[in-house]
Coordinates of C-alpha atoms in Angstrom, one line a residue:
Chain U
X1 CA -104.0 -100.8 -187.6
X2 CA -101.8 -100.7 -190.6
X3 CA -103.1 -97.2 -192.7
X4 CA -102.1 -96.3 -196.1
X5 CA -103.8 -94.5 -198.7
X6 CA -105.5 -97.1 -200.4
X7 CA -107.0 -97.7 -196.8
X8 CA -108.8 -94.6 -196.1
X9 CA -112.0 -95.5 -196.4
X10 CA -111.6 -98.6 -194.5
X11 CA -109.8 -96.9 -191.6
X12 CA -113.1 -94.6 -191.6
X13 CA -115.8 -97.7 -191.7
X14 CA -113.5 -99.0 -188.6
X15 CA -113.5 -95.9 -186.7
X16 CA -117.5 -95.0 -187.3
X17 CA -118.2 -98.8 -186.4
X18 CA -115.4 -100.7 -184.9
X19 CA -116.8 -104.2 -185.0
X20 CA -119.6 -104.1 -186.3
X21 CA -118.7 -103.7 -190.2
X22 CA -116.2 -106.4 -191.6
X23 CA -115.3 -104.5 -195.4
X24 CA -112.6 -104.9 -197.6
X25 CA -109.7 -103.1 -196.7
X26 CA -109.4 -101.5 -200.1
X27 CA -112.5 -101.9 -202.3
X28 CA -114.2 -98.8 -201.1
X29 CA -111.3 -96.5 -201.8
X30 CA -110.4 -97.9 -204.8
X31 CA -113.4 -97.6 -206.1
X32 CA -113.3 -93.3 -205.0
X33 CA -109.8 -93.1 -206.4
X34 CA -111.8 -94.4 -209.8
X35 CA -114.8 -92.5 -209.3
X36 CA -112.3 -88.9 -208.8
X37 CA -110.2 -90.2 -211.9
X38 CA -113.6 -90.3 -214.0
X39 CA -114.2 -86.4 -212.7
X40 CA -110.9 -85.8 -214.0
X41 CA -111.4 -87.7 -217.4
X42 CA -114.9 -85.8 -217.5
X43 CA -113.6 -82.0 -216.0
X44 CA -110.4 -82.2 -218.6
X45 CA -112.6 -83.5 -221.6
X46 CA -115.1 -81.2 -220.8
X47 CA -112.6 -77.8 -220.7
X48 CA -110.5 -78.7 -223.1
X49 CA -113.7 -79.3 -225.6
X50 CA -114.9 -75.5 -224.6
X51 CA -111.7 -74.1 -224.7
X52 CA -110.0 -75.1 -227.7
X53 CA -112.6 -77.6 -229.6
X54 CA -110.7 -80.8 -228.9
X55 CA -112.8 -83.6 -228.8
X56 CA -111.9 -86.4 -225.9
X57 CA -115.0 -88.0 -226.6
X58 CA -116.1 -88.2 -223.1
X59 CA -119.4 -89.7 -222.7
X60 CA -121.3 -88.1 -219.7
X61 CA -123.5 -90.7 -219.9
X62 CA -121.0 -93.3 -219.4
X63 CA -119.5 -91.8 -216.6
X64 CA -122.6 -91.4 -214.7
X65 CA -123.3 -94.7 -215.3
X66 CA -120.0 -96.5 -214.1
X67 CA -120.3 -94.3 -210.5
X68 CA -123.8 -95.9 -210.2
X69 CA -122.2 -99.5 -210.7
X70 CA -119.4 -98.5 -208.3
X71 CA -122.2 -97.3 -205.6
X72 CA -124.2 -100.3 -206.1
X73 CA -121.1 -102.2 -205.2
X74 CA -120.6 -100.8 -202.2
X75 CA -124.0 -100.9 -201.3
X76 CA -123.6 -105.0 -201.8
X77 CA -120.7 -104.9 -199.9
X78 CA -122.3 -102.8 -197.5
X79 CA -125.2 -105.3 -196.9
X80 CA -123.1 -108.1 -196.6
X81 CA -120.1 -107.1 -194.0
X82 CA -122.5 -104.6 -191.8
X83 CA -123.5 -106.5 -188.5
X84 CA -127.4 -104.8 -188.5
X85 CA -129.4 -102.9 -191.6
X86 CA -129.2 -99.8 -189.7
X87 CA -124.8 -99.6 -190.3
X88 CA -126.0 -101.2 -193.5
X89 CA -128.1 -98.4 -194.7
X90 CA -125.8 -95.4 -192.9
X91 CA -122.4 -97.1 -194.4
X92 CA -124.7 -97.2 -198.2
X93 CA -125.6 -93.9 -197.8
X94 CA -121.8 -92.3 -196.5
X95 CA -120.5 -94.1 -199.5
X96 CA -122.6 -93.2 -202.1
X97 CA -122.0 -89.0 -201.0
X98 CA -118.1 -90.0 -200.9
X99 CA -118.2 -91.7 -204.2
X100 CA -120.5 -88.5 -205.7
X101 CA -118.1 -85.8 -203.9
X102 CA -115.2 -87.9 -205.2
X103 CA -116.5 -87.4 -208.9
X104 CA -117.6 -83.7 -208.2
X105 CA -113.9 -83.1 -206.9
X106 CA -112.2 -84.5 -209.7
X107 CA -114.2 -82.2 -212.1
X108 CA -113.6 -79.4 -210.6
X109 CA -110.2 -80.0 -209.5
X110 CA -109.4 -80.6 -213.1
X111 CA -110.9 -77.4 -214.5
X112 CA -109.7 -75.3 -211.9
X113 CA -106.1 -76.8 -212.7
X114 CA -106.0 -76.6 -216.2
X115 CA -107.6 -72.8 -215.5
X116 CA -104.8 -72.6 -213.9
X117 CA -102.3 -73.7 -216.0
X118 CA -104.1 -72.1 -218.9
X119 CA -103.4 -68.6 -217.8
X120 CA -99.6 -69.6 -216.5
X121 CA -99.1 -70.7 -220.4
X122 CA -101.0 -67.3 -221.5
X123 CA -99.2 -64.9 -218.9
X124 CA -95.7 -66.8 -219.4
X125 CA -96.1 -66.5 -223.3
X126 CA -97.3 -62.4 -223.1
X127 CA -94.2 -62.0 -221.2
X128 CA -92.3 -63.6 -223.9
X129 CA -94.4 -61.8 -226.6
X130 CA -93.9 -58.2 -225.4
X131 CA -90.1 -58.4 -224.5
X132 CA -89.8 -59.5 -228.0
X133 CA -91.9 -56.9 -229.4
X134 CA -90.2 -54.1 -227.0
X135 CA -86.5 -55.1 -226.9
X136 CA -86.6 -57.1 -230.5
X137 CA -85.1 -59.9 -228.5
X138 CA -85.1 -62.2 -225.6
X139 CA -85.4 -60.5 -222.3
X140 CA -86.8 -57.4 -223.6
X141 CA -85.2 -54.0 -222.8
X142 CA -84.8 -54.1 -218.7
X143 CA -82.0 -56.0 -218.8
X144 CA -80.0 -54.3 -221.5
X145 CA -76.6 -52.6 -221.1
X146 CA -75.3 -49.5 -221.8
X147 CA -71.8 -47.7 -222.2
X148 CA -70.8 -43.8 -222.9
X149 CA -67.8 -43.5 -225.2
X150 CA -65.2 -41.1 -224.8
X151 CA -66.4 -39.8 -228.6
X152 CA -70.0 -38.7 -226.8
X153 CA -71.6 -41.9 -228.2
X154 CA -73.8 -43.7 -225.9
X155 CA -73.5 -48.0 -227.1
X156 CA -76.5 -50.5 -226.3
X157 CA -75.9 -54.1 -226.3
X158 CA -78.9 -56.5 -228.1
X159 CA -79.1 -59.9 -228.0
X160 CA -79.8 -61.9 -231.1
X161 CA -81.3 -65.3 -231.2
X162 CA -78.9 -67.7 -229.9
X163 CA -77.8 -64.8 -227.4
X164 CA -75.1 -63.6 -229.6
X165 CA -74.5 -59.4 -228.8
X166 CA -74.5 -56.9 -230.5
X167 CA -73.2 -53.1 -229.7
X168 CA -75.0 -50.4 -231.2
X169 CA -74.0 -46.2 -231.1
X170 CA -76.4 -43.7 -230.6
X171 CA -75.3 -42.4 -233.8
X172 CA -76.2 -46.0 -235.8
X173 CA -72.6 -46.9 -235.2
X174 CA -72.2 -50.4 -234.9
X175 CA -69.7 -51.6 -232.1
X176 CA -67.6 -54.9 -231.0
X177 CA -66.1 -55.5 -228.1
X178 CA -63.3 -58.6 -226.9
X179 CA -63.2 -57.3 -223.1
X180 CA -67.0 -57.7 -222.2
X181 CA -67.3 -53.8 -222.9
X182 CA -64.2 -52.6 -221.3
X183 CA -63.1 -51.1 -224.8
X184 CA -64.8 -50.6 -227.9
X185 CA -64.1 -50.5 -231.6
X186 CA -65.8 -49.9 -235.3
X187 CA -67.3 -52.5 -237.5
Chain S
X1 CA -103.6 -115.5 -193.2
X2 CA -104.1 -117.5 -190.1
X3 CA -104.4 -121.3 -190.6
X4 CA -105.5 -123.4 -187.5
X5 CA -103.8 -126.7 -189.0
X6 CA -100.5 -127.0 -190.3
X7 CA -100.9 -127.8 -194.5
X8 CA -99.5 -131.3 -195.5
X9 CA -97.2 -130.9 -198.5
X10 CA -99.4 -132.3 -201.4
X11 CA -102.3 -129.9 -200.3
X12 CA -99.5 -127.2 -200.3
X13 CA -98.6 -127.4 -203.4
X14 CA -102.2 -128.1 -205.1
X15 CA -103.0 -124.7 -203.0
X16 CA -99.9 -123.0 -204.5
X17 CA -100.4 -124.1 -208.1
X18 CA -104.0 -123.3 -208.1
X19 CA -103.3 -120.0 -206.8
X20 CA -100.4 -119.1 -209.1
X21 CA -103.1 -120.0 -212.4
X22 CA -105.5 -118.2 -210.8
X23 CA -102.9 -115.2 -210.8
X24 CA -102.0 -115.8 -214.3
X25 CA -105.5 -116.0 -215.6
X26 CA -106.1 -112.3 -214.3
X27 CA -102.5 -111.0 -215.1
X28 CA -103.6 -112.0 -218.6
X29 CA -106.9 -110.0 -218.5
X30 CA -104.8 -107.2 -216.4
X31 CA -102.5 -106.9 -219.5
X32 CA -104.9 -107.4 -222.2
X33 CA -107.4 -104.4 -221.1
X34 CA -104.7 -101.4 -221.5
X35 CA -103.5 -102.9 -224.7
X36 CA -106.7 -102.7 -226.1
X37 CA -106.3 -98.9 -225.6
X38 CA -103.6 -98.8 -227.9
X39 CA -104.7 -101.0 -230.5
X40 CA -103.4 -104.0 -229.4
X41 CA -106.0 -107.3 -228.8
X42 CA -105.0 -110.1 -227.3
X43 CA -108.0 -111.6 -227.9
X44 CA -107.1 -112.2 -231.5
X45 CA -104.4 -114.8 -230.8
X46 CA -106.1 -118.1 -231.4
X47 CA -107.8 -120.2 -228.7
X48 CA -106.5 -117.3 -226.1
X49 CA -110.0 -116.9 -224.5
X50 CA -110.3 -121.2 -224.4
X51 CA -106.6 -121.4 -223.0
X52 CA -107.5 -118.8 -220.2
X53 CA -110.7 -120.2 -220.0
X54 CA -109.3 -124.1 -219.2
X55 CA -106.4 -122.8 -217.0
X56 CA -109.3 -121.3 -214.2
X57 CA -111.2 -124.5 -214.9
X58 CA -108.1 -126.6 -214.0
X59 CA -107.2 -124.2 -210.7
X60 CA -110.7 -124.9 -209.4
X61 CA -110.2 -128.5 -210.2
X62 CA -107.1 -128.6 -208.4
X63 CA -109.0 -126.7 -205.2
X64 CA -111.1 -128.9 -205.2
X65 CA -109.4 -131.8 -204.3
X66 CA -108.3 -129.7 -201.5
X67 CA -111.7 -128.8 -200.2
X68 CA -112.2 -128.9 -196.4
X69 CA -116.3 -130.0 -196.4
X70 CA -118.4 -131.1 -198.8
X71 CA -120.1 -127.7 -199.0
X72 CA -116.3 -126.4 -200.5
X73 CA -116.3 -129.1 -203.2
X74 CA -120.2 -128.3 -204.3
X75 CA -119.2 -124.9 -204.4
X76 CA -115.9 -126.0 -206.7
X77 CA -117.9 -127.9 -209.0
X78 CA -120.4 -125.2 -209.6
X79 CA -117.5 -123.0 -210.5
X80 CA -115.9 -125.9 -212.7
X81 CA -119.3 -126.0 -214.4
X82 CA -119.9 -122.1 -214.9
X83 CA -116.5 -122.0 -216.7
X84 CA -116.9 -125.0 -218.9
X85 CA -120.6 -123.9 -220.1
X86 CA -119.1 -120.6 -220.4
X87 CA -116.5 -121.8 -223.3
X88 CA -119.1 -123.8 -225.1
X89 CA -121.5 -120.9 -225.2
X90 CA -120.1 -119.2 -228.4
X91 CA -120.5 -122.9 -230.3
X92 CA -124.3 -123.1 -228.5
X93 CA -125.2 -119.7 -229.7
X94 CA -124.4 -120.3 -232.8
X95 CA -126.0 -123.7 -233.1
X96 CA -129.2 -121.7 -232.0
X97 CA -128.7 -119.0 -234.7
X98 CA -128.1 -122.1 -237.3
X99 CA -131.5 -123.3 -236.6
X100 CA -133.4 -120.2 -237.2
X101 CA -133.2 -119.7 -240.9
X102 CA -133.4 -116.2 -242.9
X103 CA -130.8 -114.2 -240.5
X104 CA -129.6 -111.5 -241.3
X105 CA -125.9 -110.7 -240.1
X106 CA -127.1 -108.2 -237.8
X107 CA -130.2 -110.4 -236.7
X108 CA -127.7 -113.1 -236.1
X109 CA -125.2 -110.9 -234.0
X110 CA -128.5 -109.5 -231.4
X111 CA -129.4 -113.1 -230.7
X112 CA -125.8 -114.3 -229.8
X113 CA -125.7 -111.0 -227.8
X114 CA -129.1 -111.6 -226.0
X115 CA -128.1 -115.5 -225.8
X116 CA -124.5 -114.0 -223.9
X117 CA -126.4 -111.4 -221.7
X118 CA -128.8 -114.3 -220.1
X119 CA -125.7 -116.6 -219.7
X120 CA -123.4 -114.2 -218.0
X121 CA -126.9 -113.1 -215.8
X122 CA -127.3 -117.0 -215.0
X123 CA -123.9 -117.8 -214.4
X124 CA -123.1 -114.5 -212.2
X125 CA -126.4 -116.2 -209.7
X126 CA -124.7 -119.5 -209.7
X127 CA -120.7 -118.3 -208.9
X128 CA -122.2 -115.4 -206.0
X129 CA -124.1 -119.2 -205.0
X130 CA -120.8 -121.1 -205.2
X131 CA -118.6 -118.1 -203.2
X132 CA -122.2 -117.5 -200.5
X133 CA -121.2 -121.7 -200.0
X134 CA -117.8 -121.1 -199.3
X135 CA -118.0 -118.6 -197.3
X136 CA -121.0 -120.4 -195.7
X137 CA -119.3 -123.5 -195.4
X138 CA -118.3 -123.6 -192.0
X139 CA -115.0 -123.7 -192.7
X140 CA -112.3 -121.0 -190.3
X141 CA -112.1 -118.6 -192.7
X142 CA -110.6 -115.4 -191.3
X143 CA -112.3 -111.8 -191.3
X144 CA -109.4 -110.3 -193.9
X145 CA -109.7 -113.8 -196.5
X146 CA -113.9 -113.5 -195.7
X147 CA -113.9 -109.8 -196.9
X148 CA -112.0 -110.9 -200.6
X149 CA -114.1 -113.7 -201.2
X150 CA -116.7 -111.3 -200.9
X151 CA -115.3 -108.8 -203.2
X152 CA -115.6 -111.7 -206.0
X153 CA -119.6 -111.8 -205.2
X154 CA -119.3 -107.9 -205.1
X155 CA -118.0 -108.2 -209.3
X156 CA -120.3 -110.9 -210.1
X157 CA -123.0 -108.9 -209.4
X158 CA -122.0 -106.4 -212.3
X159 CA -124.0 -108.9 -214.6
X160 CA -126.7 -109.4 -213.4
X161 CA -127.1 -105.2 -213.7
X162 CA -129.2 -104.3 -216.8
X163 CA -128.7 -101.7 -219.1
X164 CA -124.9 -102.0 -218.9
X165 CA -124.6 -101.4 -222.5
X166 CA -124.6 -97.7 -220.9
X167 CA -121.1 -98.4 -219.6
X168 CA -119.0 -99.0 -222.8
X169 CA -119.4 -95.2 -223.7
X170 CA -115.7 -93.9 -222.9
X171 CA -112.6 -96.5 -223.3
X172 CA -111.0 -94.6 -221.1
X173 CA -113.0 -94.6 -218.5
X174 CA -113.8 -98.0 -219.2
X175 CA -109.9 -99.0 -219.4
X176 CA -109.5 -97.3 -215.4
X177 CA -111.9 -99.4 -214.1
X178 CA -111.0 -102.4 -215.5
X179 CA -107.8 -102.1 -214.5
X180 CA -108.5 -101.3 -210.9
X181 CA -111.2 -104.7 -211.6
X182 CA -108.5 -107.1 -212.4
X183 CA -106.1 -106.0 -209.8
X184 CA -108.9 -106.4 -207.2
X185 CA -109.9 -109.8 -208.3
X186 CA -106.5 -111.1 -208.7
X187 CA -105.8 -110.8 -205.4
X188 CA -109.3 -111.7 -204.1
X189 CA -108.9 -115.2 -205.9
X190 CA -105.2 -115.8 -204.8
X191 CA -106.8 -114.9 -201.2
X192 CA -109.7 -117.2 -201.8
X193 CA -107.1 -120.3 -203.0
X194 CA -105.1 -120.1 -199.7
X195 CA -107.6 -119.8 -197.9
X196 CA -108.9 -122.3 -195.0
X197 CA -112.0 -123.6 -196.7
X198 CA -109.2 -125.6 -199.3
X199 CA -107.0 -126.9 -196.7
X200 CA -107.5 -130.6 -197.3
X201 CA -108.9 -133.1 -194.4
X202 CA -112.3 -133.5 -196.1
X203 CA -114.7 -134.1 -193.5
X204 CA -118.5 -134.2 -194.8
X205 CA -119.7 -134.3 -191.9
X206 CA -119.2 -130.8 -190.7
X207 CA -121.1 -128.4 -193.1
X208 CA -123.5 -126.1 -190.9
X209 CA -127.7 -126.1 -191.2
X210 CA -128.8 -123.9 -193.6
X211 CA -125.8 -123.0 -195.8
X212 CA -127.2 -124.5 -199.1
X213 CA -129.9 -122.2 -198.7
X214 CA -129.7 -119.2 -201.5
X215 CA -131.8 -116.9 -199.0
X216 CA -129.0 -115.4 -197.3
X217 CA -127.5 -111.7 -196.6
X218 CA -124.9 -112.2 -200.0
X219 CA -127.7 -113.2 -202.2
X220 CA -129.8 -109.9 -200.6
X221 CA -127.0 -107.6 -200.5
X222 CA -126.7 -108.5 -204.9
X223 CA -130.2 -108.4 -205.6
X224 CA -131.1 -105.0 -203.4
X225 CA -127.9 -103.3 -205.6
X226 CA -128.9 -104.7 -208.9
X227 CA -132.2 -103.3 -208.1
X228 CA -131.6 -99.9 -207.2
X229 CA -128.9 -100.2 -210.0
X230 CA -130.6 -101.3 -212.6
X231 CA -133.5 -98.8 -212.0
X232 CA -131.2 -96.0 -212.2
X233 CA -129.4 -97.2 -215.6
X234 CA -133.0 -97.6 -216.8
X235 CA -134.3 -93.9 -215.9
X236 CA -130.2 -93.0 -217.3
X237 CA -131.2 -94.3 -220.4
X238 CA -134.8 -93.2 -220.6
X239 CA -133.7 -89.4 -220.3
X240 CA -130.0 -90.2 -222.1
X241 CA -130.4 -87.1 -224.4
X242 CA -131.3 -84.5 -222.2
X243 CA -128.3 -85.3 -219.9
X244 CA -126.0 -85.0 -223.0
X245 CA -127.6 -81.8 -224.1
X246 CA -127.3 -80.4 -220.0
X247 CA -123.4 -81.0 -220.4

């Protein structure tokens, strides 16, 4: 049996009941793949709304709402491709807690991945924030070089902006340098 | 798709052409549903809706001259007749609003809505009628063509749900599913073209006992759902506020 993953759920009905259930190969799962994509539309509107106050203008309601039409259409199709009521009821009721998981899932896994993201962004951009604030540049002060002069003076190199150095004496002396710090000389 | 007799030519190409309208009826749908995300209505360009409207009319003209049994062609002209009522059924609402005087705009606009929710109910009994036919029909239809004919009565059944207006609350949403809707039925009605109930050699003689009977497992399996659906919407509805204010 060819498988692929707009399949799943037909693979599933065809293992639980071989012959005795004649579904659509892919109504049922493209109607989860909607039903998660509705938990993300809901889970994203939802954090973004409590986080920062951006409206998505997700409508609860709504969603609820189009799950129940996608369960009631698998509880058609259900009805009319199960051989006996009993695989009838059982396929009903397995679809409806797939199609219910599916929208659960998607909420969740779209909070817990913008949760996620969310504190990358905030970590990533403290990182930023406190080299700045430490080393008054990029990279902040780990990474700096330094050089002792023959004169006793000890020379840091700062980055500006664009990454441009800078040589500065422990005496306020500012430096240059055409060797990559082999030799230095006055401003 | 598995056909036990080889297709003559002329029912080929009917099958083809109907088909390929059928297609282009739901490509246009299929492209006009995201665009109205971004502003873009293809609605607006004149007579679209009749054009679309009159090319599905003429692909289930064409398949029927290619019906098998006599139960395929009833079930062809019930469709024919669904499509044509629905393109006159602006111009009848309005004749109905035009004979009750004193309406107000808004008064005017809730009666064609009611008029268009009873129509769509009505017509959604008679197509899942015309598709149970088909597929009751007698006629060799496979298990794979079977299970897409049967995805069309699945989407009929979506009006004859009440309390849909709960539906239209996210475009977004909304958009998803209609997408994933139109991709589904255009290949369920290319399926359904090509498949062996419209294979020519009309015979009238071969329709089994029983299949013009509406009490059968398609017409049970859409009224059980709209049931339990529609009871759901309803108590949705009823307690609508409270499940905003929970999330």
């Amino acid at each position: 049996m060819k498988k692929d993953l707009f399949s799943v759920l037909y693979s599933l009905d065809k293992k639980i009941w071989g012959d005795q259930i004649a579904t659509n190969r892919y109504l049922a799962t493209v109607t989860l793949i909607c039903c998660v994509l509705f938990g993300v539309i809901l889970g994203s509107g939802k954090f973004l709304n409590g986080l920062f106050d951006w409206s998505l203008r997700v409508s609860i309601v709504a969603i609820i709402a189009s799950t129940i039409m996608l369960i009631g259409f698998n509880i058609i199709e259900s009805i009319i491709a199960a051989k006996t009521a009993k695989i009838a009821t059982l396929r009903s009721l397995m679809i409806t807690g797939i199609l219910i998981s599916g929208l659960v899932v998607g909420f969740v896994g779209s909070v817990v991945a913008l949760a996620i993201l969310t504190v990358v962004i905030t970590i990533y951009l403290a990182i930023l924030l406190f080299g700045a604030l430490l080393g008054g540049g990029s990279g902040g002060s780990g990474g700096r070089k330094k050089w002792k002069l023959s004169n006793g003076d000890e020379v840091t190199e700062e980055k500006g902006l664009c990454g441009e150095s800078y040589y500065t004496g422990s005496s306020g002396t500012s430096y240059d340098t055409n060797d990559g710090g082999n030799t230095f000389y006055e401003k | 798709m598995e056909q036990t007799l080889p297709l003559s030519k002329s029912v080929r190409v009917r099958q083809n052409i109907a088909a390929g309208l059928l297609v282009a009826t739901n490509l246009f749908w299929l492209v006009a549903a995201p665009l109205q995300l971004v502003g873009v209505n293809l609605m607006a360009i004149p007579f679209a809706e009749l054009i679309v409207g009159l090319v599905f009319a003429a692909s289930w003209l064409l398949l029927c001259t290619v019906a098998s049994n006599k139960a395929v062609r009833v079930a062809s002209i019930i469709i024919i007749a669904c499509c044509l009522i629905k393109l006159v059924m602006p111009l009848i609402a309005n004749v109905v609003c035009a004979s009750l005087p004193d309406l107000s705009e808004m008064d005017r606009m809730n009666i064609i809505g009611k008029i268009n929710l009873i129509f769509y109910m009505i017509r959604a009994i008679f197509m899942v009628y015309a598709y149970s036919l088909i597929l009751n029909s007698g006629s060799e239809i496979d298990e794979n063509d079977r299970s897409w004919i049967v995805v069309l009565i699945v989407f009929m059944a979506q009006s004859i749900f009440l309390f849909r207006w709960l539906l239209a609350g996210t475009m977004l949403v909304w958009s998803i599913w209609i997408v994933a809707y139109y991709i589904l039925m255009l290949i369920a009605e290319f399926r359904l073209a090509k498949c062996a109930a419209f294979t020519g050699n009309y015979d009238s003689g071969i329709v089994p006992k029983g299949a013009y009977s509406p009490l059968n497992r398609y017409f049970a399996g859409v009224l059980i759902a709209a049931v339990l659906v529609s009871a759901l919407l309803m108590l949705i509805a009823h307690y609508r506020e409270a499940i905003e204010n929970i999330f």
